[in-house]
mmCIF file of C-alpha atoms in Angstrom:
data_model
loop_
_atom_site.group_PDB
_atom_site.id
_atom_site.type_symbol
_atom_site.label_atom_id
_atom_site.label_comp_id
_atom_site.label_asym_id
_atom_site.label_seq_id
_atom_site.Cartn_x
_atom_site.Cartn_y
_atom_site.Cartn_z
ATOM 1 C CA MET A 682 0.000 0.000 0.000
ATOM 2 C CA ARG A 683 1.319 3.413 -0.923
ATOM 3 C CA GLN A 684 2.020 5.936 1.788
ATOM 4 C CA ASP A 685 1.467 9.627 1.500
ATOM 5 C CA LEU A 686 4.755 11.143 2.680
ATOM 6 C CA ARG A 687 3.186 14.510 3.441
ATOM 7 C CA ASP A 688 0.781 12.989 5.926
ATOM 8 C CA LYS A 689 3.374 10.844 7.640
ATOM 9 C CA GLU A 690 6.201 13.330 7.885
ATOM 10 C CA GLY A 691 4.413 16.608 7.244
ATOM 11 C CA LEU A 692 6.564 17.402 4.224
ATOM 12 C CA THR A 693 5.276 19.765 1.577
ATOM 13 C CA GLY A 694 6.491 21.301 -1.683
ATOM 14 C CA ARG A 695 9.994 20.679 -2.924
ATOM 15 C CA ILE A 696 11.266 19.030 0.234
ATOM 16 C CA GLY A 697 8.491 16.427 -0.010
ATOM 17 C CA LEU A 698 9.271 15.751 -3.681
ATOM 18 C CA GLU A 699 12.969 15.325 -2.965
ATOM 19 C CA LYS A 700 12.152 12.959 -0.126
ATOM 20 C CA ALA A 701 9.777 10.982 -2.378
ATOM 21 C CA CYS A 702 12.457 10.696 -5.088
ATOM 22 C CA GLU A 703 15.207 9.472 -2.816
ATOM 23 C CA GLY A 704 17.060 6.572 -4.350
ATOM 24 C CA VAL A 705 15.960 7.425 -7.923
ATOM 25 C CA ASP A 706 18.737 8.224 -10.379
ATOM 26 C CA ARG A 707 17.577 11.543 -11.849
ATOM 27 C CA VAL A 708 19.962 11.389 -14.817
ATOM 28 C CA SER A 709 18.632 7.976 -15.864
ATOM 29 C CA ALA A 710 15.045 9.151 -15.431
ATOM 30 C CA ALA A 711 15.742 12.247 -17.548
ATOM 31 C CA LYS A 712 17.341 10.105 -20.291
ATOM 32 C CA ARG A 713 14.363 7.725 -20.310
ATOM 33 C CA LEU A 714 11.974 10.652 -20.551
ATOM 34 C CA GLY A 715 14.039 12.187 -23.372
ATOM 35 C CA ARG A 716 14.024 8.896 -25.296
ATOM 36 C CA ARG A 717 10.269 8.587 -24.915
ATOM 37 C CA VAL A 718 9.710 12.134 -26.123
ATOM 38 C CA ALA A 719 12.046 11.567 -29.108
ATOM 39 C CA LEU A 720 10.262 8.308 -29.965
ATOM 40 C CA ALA A 721 6.891 10.049 -29.761
ATOM 41 C CA MET A 722 8.126 12.809 -32.109
ATOM 42 C CA VAL A 723 9.477 10.258 -34.616
ATOM 43 C CA LEU A 724 6.202 8.326 -34.553
ATOM 44 C CA PHE A 725 4.202 11.521 -35.027
ATOM 45 C CA ALA A 726 6.417 12.635 -37.918
ATOM 46 C CA SER A 727 6.060 9.191 -39.527
ATOM 47 C CA LEU A 728 2.301 9.453 -39.237
ATOM 48 C CA VAL A 729 2.311 12.901 -40.851
ATOM 49 C CA VAL A 730 4.468 11.651 -43.740
ATOM 50 C CA ALA A 731 2.296 8.556 -44.243
ATOM 51 C CA VAL A 732 -0.886 10.634 -44.363
ATOM 52 C CA GLY A 733 0.767 13.096 -46.730
ATOM 53 C CA LEU A 734 1.922 10.386 -49.122
ATOM 54 C CA THR A 735 -1.428 8.648 -49.237
ATOM 55 C CA SER A 736 -3.062 11.909 -50.260
ATOM 56 C CA CYS A 737 -0.826 12.081 -53.362
ATOM 57 C CA VAL A 738 -3.015 9.960 -55.615
ATOM 58 C CA ASP A 739 -2.515 10.207 -59.371
ATOM 59 C CA ASP A 740 -5.828 11.697 -60.462
ATOM 60 C CA ASP A 741 -6.452 11.352 -64.192
ATOM 61 C CA ASN A 742 -7.986 14.800 -64.342
ATOM 62 C CA ASP A 743 -5.790 16.894 -62.091
ATOM 63 C CA GLY A 744 -6.011 20.638 -62.358
ATOM 64 C CA PRO A 745 -3.663 23.096 -64.011
ATOM 65 C CA GLU A 746 -1.153 23.074 -61.124
ATOM 66 C CA THR A 747 0.309 19.794 -62.389
ATOM 67 C CA ASP A 748 -0.535 19.889 -66.083
ATOM 68 C CA TRP A 749 1.846 20.620 -68.897
ATOM 69 C CA TYR A 750 1.320 21.821 -72.449
ATOM 70 C CA PHE A 751 3.276 22.025 -75.670
ATOM 71 C CA SER A 752 2.801 23.708 -79.032
ATOM 72 C CA GLY A 753 3.449 23.282 -82.702
ATOM 73 C CA VAL A 754 2.076 21.713 -85.861
ATOM 74 C CA TRP A 755 2.504 17.929 -85.859
ATOM 75 C CA GLN A 756 2.090 15.908 -89.049
ATOM 76 C CA ASN A 757 0.831 12.313 -89.007
ATOM 77 C CA ASN A 758 3.700 10.168 -90.338
ATOM 78 C CA GLU A 759 1.339 7.642 -91.972
ATOM 79 C CA TYR A 760 -1.291 10.014 -93.402
ATOM 80 C CA LEU A 761 0.758 13.026 -94.420
ATOM 81 C CA ASP A 762 -2.317 15.170 -95.124
ATOM 82 C CA GLU A 763 -3.378 15.049 -91.436
ATOM 83 C CA ASP A 764 -2.024 17.566 -88.965
ATOM 84 C CA MET A 765 -2.593 18.213 -85.291
ATOM 85 C CA VAL A 766 -2.023 21.780 -84.135
ATOM 86 C CA PHE A 767 -1.323 22.284 -80.434
ATOM 87 C CA TYR A 768 -1.230 25.640 -78.670
ATOM 88 C CA SER A 769 0.460 26.164 -75.303
ATOM 89 C CA ASP A 770 -2.814 27.421 -73.798
ATOM 90 C CA GLY A 771 -4.374 23.930 -73.999
ATOM 91 C CA THR A 772 -6.329 24.373 -77.230
ATOM 92 C CA GLY A 773 -5.783 23.010 -80.712
ATOM 93 C CA TYR A 774 -7.326 21.347 -83.726
ATOM 94 C CA TRP A 775 -6.990 18.343 -86.010
ATOM 95 C CA GLU A 776 -7.286 18.846 -89.748
ATOM 96 C CA SER A 777 -7.145 16.844 -92.928
ATOM 97 C CA VAL A 778 -5.633 19.059 -95.590
ATOM 98 C CA SER A 779 -6.920 16.898 -98.470
ATOM 99 C CA THR A 780 -10.572 16.642 -97.316
ATOM 100 C CA GLY A 781 -10.858 19.907 -95.403
ATOM 101 C CA ALA A 782 -12.120 18.086 -92.292
ATOM 102 C CA TYR A 783 -11.504 20.005 -89.099
ATOM 103 C CA LEU A 784 -11.996 19.218 -85.400
ATOM 104 C CA ASP A 785 -11.352 21.596 -82.473
ATOM 105 C CA PHE A 786 -10.077 20.244 -79.167
ATOM 106 C CA ASP A 787 -8.877 21.211 -75.730
ATOM 107 C CA TYR A 788 -6.098 19.207 -74.139
ATOM 108 C CA TYR A 789 -3.730 18.970 -71.236
ATOM 109 C CA CYS A 790 -0.920 16.578 -70.438
ATOM 110 C CA TYR A 791 -0.203 14.988 -67.096
ATOM 111 C CA GLY A 792 2.744 12.640 -66.833
ATOM 112 C CA ASN A 793 2.744 10.517 -70.006
ATOM 113 C CA TRP A 794 -0.967 11.036 -70.646
ATOM 114 C CA ILE A 795 -2.744 13.537 -72.828
ATOM 115 C CA TYR A 796 -6.400 14.255 -72.117
ATOM 116 C CA PHE A 797 -8.480 15.541 -75.030
ATOM 117 C CA THR A 798 -11.934 17.065 -75.202
ATOM 118 C CA PHE A 799 -13.052 17.140 -78.855
ATOM 119 C CA TYR A 800 -15.774 19.477 -80.128
ATOM 120 C CA PRO A 801 -17.409 18.069 -83.279
ATOM 121 C CA VAL A 802 -19.454 20.634 -85.187
ATOM 122 C CA GLU A 803 -22.748 18.715 -85.214
ATOM 123 C CA SER A 804 -22.320 16.432 -82.174
ATOM 124 C CA ALA A 805 -21.802 16.594 -78.442
ATOM 125 C CA PRO A 806 -18.247 17.044 -77.145
ATOM 126 C CA TYR A 807 -16.420 13.899 -76.078
ATOM 127 C CA THR A 808 -13.215 13.102 -74.214
ATOM 128 C CA LEU A 809 -10.342 10.726 -74.883
ATOM 129 C CA ASP A 810 -7.460 9.788 -72.613
ATOM 130 C CA CYS A 811 -4.382 8.882 -74.644
ATOM 131 C CA TYR A 812 -0.792 7.912 -73.938
ATOM 132 C CA ILE A 813 1.770 10.399 -75.260
ATOM 133 C CA ASP A 814 5.491 9.985 -75.796
ATOM 134 C CA LEU A 815 7.534 13.027 -76.798
ATOM 135 C CA ILE A 816 10.393 11.070 -78.320
ATOM 136 C CA ASN A 817 12.570 14.119 -78.930
ATOM 137 C CA ASP A 818 12.143 17.752 -79.995
ATOM 138 C CA GLY A 819 10.696 16.838 -83.381
ATOM 139 C CA ASN A 820 8.913 13.500 -82.910
ATOM 140 C CA MET A 821 6.125 12.149 -80.737
ATOM 141 C CA SER A 822 3.649 9.310 -80.599
ATOM 142 C CA ILE A 823 0.090 9.241 -79.324
ATOM 143 C CA THR A 824 -1.522 5.923 -78.458
ATOM 144 C CA TRP A 825 -5.223 6.326 -79.149
ATOM 145 C CA PRO A 826 -7.847 4.204 -77.356
ATOM 146 C CA ALA A 827 -10.333 1.926 -79.122
ATOM 147 C CA GLY A 828 -13.079 4.571 -78.939
ATOM 148 C CA SER A 829 -11.110 7.171 -80.901
ATOM 149 C CA PHE A 830 -11.621 8.145 -84.542
ATOM 150 C CA TYR A 831 -8.394 6.256 -85.290
ATOM 151 C CA GLY A 832 -9.320 3.130 -83.320
ATOM 152 C CA ALA A 833 -6.852 1.493 -80.926
ATOM 153 C CA THR A 834 -3.510 2.412 -82.440
ATOM 154 C CA THR A 835 -0.282 4.332 -81.944
ATOM 155 C CA ILE A 836 0.357 7.135 -84.403
ATOM 156 C CA TYR A 837 3.720 8.770 -84.860
ATOM 157 C CA TYR A 838 3.945 12.483 -85.576
ATOM 158 C CA THR A 839 6.713 14.781 -86.753
ATOM 159 C CA ARG A 840 6.772 18.447 -85.866
ATOM 160 C CA ILE A 841 6.625 20.582 -89.019
ATOM 161 C CA ASP A 842 6.280 24.004 -87.376
#
């Protein structure tokens, strides 16, 4: 059973605390306390980092803070009469020089993906998510999904302007 030293000996304040701590190595107690505090800080920091990393999910439609754009006129290497024109503000158009066909689009790139919104003249807008590879300054490829006007294929382009 624990005794209350103040009642037994009438000690109060600091004298009572010193009497209660007799035989305890204060340096060892301070080291143990310091280790516990350090461990608690490391665990807390680990928790903060873990929560922060799990919030970094790759969202297919992230906003402009993480997007990138490019510009230029890119000619289809297989069908030389087809061009894609990209502007650095995220707009552009596809055109067939021989038929006069034309299709406006908005786009943005995130990682190795390019996200299009096409605006057909007599239809509702639609979106396509494509894989893009900027091979070097003058060449790129876009892998189009099955639902695109090209079908599921990879098309290589050369920058002509």
